[in-house]
PDB file of C-alpha atoms in Angstrom:
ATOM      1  CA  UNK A   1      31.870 -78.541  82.665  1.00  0.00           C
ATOM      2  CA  UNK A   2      28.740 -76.322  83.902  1.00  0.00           C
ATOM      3  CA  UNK A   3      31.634 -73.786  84.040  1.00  0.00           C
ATOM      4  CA  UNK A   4      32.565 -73.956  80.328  1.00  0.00           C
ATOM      5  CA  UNK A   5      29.306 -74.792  79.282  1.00  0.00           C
ATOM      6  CA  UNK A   6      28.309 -71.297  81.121  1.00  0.00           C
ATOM      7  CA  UNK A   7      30.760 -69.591  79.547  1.00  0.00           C
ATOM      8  CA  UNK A   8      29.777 -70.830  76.222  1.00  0.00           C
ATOM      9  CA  UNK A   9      26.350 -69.905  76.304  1.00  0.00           C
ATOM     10  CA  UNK A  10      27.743 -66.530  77.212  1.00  0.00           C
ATOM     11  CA  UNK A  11      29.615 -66.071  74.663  1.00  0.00           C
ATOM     12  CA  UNK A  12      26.765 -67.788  72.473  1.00  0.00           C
ATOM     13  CA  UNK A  13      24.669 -65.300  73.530  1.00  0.00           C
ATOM     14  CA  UNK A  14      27.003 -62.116  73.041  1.00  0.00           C
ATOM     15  CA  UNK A  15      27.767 -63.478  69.869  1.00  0.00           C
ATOM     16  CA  UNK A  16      23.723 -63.428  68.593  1.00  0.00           C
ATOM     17  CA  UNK A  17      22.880 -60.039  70.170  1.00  0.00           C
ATOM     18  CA  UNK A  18      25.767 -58.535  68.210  1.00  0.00           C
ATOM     19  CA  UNK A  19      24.352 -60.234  65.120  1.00  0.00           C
ATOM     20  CA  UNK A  20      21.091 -59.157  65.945  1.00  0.00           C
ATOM     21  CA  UNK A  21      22.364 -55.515  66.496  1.00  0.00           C
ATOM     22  CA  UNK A  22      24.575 -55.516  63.285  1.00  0.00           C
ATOM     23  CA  UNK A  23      21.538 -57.012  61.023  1.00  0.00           C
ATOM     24  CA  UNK A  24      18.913 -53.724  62.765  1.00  0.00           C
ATOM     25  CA  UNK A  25      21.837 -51.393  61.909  1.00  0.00           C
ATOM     26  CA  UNK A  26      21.973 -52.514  58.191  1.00  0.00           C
ATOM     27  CA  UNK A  27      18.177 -53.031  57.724  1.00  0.00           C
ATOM     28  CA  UNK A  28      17.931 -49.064  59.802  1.00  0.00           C
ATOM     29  CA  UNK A  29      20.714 -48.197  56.793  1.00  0.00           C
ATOM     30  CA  UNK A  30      18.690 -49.801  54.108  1.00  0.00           C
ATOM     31  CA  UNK A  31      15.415 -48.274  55.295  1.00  0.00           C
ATOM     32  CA  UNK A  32      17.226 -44.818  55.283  1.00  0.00           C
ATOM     33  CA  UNK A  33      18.551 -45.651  52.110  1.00  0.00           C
ATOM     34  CA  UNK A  34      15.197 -46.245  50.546  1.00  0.00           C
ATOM     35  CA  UNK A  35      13.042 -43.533  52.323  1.00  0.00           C
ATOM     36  CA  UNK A  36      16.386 -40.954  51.287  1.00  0.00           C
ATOM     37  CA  UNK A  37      15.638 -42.770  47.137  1.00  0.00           C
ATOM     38  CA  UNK A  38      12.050 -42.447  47.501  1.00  0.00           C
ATOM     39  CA  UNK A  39      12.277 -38.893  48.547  1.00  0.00           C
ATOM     40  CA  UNK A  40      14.953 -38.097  46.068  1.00  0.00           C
ATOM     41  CA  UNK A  41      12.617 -39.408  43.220  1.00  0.00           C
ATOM     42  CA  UNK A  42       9.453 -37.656  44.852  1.00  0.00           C
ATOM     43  CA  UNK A  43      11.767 -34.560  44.579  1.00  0.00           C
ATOM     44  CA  UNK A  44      12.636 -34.752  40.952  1.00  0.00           C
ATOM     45  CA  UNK A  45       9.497 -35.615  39.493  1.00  0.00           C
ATOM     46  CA  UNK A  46       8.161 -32.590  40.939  1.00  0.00           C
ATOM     47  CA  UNK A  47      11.115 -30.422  39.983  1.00  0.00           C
ATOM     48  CA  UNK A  48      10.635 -31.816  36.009  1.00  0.00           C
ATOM     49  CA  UNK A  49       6.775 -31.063  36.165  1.00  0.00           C
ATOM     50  CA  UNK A  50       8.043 -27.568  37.528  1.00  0.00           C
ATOM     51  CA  UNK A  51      10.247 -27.318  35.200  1.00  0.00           C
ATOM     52  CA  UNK A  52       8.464 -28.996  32.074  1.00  0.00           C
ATOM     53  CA  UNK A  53       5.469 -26.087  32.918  1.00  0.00           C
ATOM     54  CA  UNK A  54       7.631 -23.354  33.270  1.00  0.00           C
ATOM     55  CA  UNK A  55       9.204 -24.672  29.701  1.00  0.00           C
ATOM     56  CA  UNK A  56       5.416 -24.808  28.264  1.00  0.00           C
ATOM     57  CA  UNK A  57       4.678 -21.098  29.594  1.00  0.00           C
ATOM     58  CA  UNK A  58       7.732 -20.094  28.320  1.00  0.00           C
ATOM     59  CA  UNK A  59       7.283 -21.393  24.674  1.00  0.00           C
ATOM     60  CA  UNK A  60       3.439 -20.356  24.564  1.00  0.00           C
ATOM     61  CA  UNK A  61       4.980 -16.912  25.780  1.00  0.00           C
ATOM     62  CA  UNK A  62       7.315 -17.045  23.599  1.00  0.00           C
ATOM     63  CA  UNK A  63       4.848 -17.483  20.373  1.00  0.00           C
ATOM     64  CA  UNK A  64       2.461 -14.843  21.553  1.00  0.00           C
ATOM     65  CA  UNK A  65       5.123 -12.086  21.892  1.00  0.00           C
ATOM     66  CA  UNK A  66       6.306 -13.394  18.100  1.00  0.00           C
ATOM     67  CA  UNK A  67       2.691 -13.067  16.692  1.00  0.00           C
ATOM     68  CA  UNK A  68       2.133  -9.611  18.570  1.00  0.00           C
ATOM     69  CA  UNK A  69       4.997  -8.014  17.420  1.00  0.00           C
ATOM     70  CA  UNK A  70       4.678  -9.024  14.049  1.00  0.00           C
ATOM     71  CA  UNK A  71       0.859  -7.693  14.569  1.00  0.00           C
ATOM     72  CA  UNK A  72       1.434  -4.822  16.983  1.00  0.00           C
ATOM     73  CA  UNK A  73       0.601  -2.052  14.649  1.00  0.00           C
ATOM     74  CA  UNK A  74      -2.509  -3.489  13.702  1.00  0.00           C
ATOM     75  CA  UNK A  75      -3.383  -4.692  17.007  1.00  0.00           C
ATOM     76  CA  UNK A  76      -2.952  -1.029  18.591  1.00  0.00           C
ATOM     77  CA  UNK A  77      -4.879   0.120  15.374  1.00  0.00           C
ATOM     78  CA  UNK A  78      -7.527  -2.306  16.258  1.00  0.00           C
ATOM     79  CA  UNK A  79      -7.622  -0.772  19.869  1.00  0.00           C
ATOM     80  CA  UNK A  80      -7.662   2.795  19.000  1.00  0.00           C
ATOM     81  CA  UNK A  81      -9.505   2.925  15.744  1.00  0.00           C
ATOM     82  CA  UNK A  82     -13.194   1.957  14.732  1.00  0.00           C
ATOM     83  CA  UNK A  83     -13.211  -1.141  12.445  1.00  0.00           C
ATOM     84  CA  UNK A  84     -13.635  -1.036   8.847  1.00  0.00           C
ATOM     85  CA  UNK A  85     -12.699  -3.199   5.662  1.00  0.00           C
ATOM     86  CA  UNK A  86      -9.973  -0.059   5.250  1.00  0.00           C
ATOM     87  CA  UNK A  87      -8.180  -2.036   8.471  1.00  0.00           C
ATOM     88  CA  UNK A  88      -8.832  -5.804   7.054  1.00  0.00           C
ATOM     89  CA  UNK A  89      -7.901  -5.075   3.281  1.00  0.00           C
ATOM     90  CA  UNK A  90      -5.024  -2.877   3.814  1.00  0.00           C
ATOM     91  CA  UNK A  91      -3.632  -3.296   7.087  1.00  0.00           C
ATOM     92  CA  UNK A  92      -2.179  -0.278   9.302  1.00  0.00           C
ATOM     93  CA  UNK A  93       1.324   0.357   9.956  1.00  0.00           C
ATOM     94  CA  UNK A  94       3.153   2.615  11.138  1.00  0.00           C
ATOM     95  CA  UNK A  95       5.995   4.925  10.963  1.00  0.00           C
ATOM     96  CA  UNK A  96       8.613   7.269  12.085  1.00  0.00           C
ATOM     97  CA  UNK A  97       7.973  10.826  10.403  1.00  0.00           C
ATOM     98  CA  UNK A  98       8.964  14.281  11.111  1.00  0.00           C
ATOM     99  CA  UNK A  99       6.346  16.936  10.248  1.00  0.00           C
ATOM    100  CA  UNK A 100       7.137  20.038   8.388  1.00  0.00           C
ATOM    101  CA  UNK A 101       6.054  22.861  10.674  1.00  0.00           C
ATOM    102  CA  UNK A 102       8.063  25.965   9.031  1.00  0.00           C
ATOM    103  CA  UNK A 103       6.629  29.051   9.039  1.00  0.00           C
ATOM    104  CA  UNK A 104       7.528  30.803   6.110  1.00  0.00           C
ATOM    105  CA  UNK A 105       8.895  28.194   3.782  1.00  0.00           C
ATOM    106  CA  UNK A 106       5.753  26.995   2.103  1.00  0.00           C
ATOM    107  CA  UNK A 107       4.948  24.040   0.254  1.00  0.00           C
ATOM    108  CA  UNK A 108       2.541  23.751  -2.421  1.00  0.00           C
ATOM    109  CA  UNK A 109       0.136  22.872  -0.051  1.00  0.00           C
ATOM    110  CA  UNK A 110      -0.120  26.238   1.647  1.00  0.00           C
ATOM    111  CA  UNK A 111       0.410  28.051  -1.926  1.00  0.00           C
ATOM    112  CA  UNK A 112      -2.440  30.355  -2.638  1.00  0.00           C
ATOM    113  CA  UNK A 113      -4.995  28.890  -5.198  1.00  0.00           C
ATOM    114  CA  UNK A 114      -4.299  27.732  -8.211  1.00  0.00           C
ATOM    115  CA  UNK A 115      -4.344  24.937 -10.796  1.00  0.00           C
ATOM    116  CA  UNK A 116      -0.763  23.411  -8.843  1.00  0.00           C
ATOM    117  CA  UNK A 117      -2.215  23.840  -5.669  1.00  0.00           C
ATOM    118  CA  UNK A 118      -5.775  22.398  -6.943  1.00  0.00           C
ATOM    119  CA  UNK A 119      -4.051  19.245  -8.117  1.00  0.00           C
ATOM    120  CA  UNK A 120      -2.183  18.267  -5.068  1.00  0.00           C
ATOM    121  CA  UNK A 121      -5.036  18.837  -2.944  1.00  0.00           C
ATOM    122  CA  UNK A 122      -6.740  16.242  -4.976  1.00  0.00           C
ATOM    123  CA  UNK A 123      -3.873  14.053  -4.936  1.00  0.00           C
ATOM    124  CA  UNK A 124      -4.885  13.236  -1.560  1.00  0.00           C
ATOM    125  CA  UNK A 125      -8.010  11.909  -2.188  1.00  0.00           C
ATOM    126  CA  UNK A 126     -10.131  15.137  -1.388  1.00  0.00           C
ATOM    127  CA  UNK A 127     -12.634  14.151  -3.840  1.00  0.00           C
ATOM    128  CA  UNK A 128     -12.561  10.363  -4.256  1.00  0.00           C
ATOM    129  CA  UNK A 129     -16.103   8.411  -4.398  1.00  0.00           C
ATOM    130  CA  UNK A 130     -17.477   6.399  -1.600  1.00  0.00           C
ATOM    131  CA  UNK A 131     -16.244   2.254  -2.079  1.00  0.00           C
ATOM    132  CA  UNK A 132     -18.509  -0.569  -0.884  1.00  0.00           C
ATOM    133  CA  UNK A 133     -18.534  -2.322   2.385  1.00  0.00           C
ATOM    134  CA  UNK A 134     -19.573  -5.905   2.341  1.00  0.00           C
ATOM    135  CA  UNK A 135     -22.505  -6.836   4.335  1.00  0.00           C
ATOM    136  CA  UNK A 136     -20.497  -9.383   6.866  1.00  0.00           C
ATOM    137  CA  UNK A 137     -18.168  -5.586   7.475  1.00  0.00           C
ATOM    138  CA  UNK A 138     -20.701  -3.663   7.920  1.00  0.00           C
ATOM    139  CA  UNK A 139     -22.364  -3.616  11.706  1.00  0.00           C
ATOM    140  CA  UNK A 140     -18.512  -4.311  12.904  1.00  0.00           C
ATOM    141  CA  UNK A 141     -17.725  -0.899  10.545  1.00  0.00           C
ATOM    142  CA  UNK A 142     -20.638   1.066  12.795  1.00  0.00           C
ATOM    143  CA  UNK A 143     -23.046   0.581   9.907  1.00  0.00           C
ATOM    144  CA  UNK A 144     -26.929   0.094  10.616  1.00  0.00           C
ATOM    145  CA  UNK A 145     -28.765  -1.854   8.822  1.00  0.00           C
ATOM    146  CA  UNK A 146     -31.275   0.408   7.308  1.00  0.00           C
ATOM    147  CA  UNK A 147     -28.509   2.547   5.674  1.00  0.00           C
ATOM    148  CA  UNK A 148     -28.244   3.021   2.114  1.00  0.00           C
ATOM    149  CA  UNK A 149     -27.288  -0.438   0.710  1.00  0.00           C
ATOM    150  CA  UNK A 150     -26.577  -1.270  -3.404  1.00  0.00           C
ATOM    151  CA  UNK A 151     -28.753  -2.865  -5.210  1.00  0.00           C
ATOM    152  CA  UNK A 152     -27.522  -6.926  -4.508  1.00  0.00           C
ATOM    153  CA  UNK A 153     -27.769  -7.023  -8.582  1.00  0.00           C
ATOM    154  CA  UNK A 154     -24.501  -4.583  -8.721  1.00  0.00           C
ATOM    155  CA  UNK A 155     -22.718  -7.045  -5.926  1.00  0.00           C
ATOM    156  CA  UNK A 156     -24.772  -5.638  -2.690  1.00  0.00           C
ATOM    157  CA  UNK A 157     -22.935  -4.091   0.362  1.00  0.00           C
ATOM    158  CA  UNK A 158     -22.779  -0.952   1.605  1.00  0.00           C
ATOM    159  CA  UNK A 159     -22.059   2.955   0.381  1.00  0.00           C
ATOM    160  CA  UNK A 160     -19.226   4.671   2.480  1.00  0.00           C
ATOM    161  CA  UNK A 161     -16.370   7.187   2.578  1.00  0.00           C
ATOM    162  CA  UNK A 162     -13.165   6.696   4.110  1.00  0.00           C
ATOM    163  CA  UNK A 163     -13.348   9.192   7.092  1.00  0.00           C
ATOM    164  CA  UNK A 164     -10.289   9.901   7.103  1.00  0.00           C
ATOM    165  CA  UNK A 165      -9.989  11.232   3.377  1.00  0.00           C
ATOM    166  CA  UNK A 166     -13.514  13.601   4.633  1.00  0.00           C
ATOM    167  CA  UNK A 167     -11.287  15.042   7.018  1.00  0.00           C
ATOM    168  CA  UNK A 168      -8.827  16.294   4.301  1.00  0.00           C
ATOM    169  CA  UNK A 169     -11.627  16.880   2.112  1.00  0.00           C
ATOM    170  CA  UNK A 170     -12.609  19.670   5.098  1.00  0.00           C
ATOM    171  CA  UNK A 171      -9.154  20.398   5.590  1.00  0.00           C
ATOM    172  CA  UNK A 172      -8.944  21.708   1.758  1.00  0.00           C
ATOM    173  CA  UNK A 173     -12.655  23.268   1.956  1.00  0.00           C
ATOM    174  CA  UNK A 174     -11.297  25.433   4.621  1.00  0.00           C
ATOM    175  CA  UNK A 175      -8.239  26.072   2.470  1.00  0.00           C
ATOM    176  CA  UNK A 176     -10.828  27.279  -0.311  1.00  0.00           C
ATOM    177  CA  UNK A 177     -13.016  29.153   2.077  1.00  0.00           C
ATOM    178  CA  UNK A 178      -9.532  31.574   3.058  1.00  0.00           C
ATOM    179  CA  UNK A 179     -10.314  35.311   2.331  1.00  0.00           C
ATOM    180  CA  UNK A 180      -7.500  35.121  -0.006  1.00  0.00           C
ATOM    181  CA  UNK A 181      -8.500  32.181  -1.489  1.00  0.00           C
ATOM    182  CA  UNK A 182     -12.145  32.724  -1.533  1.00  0.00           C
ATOM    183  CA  UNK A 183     -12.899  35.025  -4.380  1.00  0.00           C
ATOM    184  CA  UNK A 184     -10.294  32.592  -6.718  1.00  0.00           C
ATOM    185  CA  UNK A 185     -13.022  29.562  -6.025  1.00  0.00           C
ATOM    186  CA  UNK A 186     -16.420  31.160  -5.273  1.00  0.00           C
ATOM    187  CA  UNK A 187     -15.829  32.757  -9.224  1.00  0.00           C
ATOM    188  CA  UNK A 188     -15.621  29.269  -9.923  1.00  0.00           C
ATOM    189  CA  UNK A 189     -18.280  28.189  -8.928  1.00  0.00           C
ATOM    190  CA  UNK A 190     -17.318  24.437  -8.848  1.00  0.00           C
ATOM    191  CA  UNK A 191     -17.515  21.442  -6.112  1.00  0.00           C
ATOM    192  CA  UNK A 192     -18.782  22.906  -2.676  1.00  0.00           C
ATOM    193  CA  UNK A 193     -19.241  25.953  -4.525  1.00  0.00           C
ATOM    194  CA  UNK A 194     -21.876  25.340  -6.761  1.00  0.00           C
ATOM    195  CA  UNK A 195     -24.308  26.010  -4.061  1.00  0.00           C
ATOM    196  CA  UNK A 196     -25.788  29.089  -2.684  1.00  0.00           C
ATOM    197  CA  UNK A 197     -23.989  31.013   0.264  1.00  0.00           C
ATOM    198  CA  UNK A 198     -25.963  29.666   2.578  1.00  0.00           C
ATOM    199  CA  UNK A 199     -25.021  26.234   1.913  1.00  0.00           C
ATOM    200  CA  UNK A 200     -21.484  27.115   1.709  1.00  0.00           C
ATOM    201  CA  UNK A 201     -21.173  28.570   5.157  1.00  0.00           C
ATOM    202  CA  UNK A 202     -23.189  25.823   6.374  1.00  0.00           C
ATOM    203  CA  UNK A 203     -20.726  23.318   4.609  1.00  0.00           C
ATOM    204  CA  UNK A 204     -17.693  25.572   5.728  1.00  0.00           C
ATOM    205  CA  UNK A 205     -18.752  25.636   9.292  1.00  0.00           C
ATOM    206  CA  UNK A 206     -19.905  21.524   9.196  1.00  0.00           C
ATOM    207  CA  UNK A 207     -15.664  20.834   8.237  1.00  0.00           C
ATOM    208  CA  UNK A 208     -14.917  23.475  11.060  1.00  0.00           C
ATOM    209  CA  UNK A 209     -16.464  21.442  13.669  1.00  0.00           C
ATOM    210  CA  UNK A 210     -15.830  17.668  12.423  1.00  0.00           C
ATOM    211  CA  UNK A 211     -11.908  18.435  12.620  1.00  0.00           C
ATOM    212  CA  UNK A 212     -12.640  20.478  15.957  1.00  0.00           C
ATOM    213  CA  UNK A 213     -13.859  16.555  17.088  1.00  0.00           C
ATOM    214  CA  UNK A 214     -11.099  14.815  15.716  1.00  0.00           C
ATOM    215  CA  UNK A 215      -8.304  16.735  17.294  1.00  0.00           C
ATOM    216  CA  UNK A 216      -9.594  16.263  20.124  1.00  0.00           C
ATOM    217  CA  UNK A 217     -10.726  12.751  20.027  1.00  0.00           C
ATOM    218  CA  UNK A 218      -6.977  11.922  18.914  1.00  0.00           C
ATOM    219  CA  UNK A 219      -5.392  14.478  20.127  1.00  0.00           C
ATOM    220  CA  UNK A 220      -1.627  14.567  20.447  1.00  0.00           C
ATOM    221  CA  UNK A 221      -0.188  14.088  23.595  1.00  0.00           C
ATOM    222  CA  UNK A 222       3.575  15.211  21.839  1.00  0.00           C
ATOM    223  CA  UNK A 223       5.496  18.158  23.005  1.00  0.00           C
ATOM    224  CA  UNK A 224       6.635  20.980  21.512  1.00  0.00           C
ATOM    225  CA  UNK A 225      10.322  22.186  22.466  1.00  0.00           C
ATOM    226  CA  UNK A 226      12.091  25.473  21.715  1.00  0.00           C
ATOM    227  CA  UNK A 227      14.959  26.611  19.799  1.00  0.00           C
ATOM    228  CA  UNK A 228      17.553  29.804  19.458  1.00  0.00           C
ATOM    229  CA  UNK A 229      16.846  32.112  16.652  1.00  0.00           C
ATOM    230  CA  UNK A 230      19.413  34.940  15.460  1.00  0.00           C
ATOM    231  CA  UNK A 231      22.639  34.741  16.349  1.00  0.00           C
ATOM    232  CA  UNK A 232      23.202  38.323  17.048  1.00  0.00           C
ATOM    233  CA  UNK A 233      20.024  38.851  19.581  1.00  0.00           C
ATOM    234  CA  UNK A 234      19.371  34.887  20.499  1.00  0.00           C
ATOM    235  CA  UNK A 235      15.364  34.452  21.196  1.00  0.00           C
ATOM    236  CA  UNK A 236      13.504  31.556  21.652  1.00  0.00           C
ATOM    237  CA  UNK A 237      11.138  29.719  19.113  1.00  0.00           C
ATOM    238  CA  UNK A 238       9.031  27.138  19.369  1.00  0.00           C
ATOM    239  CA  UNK A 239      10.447  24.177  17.544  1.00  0.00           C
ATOM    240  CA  UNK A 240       7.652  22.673  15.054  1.00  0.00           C
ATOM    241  CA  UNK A 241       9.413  20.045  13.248  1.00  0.00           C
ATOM    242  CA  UNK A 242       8.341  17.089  15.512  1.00  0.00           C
ATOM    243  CA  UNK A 243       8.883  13.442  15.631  1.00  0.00           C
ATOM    244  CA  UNK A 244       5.405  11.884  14.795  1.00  0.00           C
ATOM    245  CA  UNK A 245       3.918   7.958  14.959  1.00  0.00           C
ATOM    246  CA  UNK A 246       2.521   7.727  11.147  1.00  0.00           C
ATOM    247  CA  UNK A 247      -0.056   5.659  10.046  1.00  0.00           C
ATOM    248  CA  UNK A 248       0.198   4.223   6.186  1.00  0.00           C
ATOM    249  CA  UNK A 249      -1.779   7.063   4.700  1.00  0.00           C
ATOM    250  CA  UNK A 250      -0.399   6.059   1.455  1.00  0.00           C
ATOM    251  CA  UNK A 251      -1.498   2.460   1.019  1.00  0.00           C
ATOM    252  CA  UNK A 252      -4.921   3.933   2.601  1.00  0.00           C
ATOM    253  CA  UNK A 253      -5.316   6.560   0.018  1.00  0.00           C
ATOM    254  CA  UNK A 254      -4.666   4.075  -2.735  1.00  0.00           C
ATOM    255  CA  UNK A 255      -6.955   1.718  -1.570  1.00  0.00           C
ATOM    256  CA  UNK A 256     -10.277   3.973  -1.448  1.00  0.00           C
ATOM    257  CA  UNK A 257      -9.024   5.076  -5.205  1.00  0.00           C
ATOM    258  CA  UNK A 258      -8.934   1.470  -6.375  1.00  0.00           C
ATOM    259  CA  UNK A 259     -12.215   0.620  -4.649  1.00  0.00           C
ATOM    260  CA  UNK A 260     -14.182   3.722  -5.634  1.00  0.00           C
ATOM    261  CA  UNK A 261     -18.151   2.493  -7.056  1.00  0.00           C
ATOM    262  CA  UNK A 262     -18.685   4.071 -10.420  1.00  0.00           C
ATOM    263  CA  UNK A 263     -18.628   7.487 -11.609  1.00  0.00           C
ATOM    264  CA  UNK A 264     -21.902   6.866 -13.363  1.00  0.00           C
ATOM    265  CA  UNK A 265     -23.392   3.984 -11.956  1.00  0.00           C
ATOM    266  CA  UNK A 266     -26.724   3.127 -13.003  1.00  0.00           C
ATOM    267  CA  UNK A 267     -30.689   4.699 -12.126  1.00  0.00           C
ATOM    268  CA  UNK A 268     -30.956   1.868  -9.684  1.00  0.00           C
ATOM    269  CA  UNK A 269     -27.402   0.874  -8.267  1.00  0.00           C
ATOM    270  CA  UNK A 270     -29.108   2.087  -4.996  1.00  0.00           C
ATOM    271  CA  UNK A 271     -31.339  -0.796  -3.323  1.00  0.00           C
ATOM    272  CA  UNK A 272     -35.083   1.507  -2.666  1.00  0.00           C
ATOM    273  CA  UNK A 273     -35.601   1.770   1.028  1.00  0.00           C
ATOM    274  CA  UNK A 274     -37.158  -1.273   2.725  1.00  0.00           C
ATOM    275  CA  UNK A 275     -40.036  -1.590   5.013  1.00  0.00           C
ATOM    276  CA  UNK A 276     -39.004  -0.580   8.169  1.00  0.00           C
ATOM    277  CA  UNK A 277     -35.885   1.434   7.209  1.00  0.00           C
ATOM    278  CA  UNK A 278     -35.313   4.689   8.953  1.00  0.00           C
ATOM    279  CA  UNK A 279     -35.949   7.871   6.732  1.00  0.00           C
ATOM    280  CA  UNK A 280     -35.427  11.070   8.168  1.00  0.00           C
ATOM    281  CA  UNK A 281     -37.185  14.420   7.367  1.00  0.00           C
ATOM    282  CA  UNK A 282     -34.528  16.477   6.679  1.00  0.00           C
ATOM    283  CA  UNK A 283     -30.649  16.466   7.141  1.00  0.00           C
ATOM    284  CA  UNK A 284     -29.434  15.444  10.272  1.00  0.00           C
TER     285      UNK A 284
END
């Protein structure tokens, strides 16, 4: 009996320790099993927040390169040009052109004087009258504040000329000013040339030097290639006719003539000088 009963508390005994062992193995496989979920969920909420950010960049990226294409001329206008109401009212664009740079086919342009050539000079805008810039414009245009301002009873604001429409006013002075163009105009005796010589030079000489500035403050970093000439005896020539980045000149030009102040405004469309206001003693 002590015999059996031995033997069955052996086998009792065998019989719990494997139970014991099975029940750590499955609780060990369990605990895997839920450390393994645990880590699996850790791991994909951290790949969605990844990937929910790299979404969000994406979009906002997305809508910025939308709105500064649609605004890249004006933004690289903005970067490269001084403000004015010319920007915010018409808006720069630009555009693929080829220049004209024959030698000796002319257009009216290069024409020697006369009435044609007179009137599409001042189809450009040579001779257009200044247009008003509105006070909030004006210190972001590079105006100061004791400048010439209109009278606030003819809608205030400020005097000005588009600059760019002075430079082709000099452009066509010089034109004038041409030995064989000089007699044809100084007979005349009309616009620049109602003054004296010495005031004429001095005019001539002002244009001279305020394109000398603007070629090189924009100057043109193009190139200029070279073509064959004649067939029989090939030479080389320099190639003019080059590929250019435009600005709207058009909608600019139309703009200063719709906004020009009046050809005969008033004795006192001009605000007086105020208290304080810079006057100088002579030109500048």
């Amino acid at each position: 009996m002590d015999c059996m009963f031995s033997k069955d508390s052996h086998g009792e005994d065998s019989r719990r320790e494997s139970g014991e062992r099975l029940l750590a193995e499955e609780e060990g496989t369990l605990l895997s099993v839920n450390e393994t979920s645990a880590s699996t969920c850790n791991n994909f909420a951290a790949c969605l927040l990844q990937l929910s950010a790299f979404l969000l960049v994406f979009l906002v990226g997305t809508l910025f390169g939308f709105h500064w294409r649609g605004d890249l001329d004006g933004l690289c206008s903005r970067h490269v040009s001084q403000y004015s109401t010319v920007m915010k009212e018409v808006g720069i664009q630009y555009s693929q052109q080829e220049f004209n740079g024959s030698l000796l086919k002319e257009n009216v342009f290069r024409q020697d004087a006369s009435p044609d050539v007179d009137a599409a000079w001042e189809s450009l805008g040579v001779n257009y009258r200044s247009v008003r810039i509105p006070p909030e414009d004006a210190e972001q245009s590079g105006l100061a504040t004791d400048q010439v301002k209109i009278n606030a009873k003819y809608g205030g604001g400020f005097p000005a000329n588009v600059e760019g429409l002075h430079h082709l006013h000099c452009l066509n002075l010089l034109r004038q000013s041409l030995y064989y163009n000089y007699d044809y105009y100084h007979n005349r005796g009309e616009g620049p040339f109602t003054n004296n010589d010495y005031i004429v030079r001095r005019h001539v000489s002002h244009c001279l030097d305020i394109l000398r500035q603007e070629l090189m403050c924009t100057v043109d970093s193009g190139v200029l290639g070279q073509i064959w000439i004649y067939p029989e005896n090939p030479e080389p020539y320099v190639d003019f006719n080059t590929q250019h980045r435009c600005k709207n000149f058009d909608a600019v030009r139309r703009w200063a003539e719709e906004n020009q102040l009046p050809q005969d405004p008033p004795s006192d469309f001009l605000q007086a000088p105020s208290e304080g206001d810079r006057i100088y003693s002579q030109m500048p």
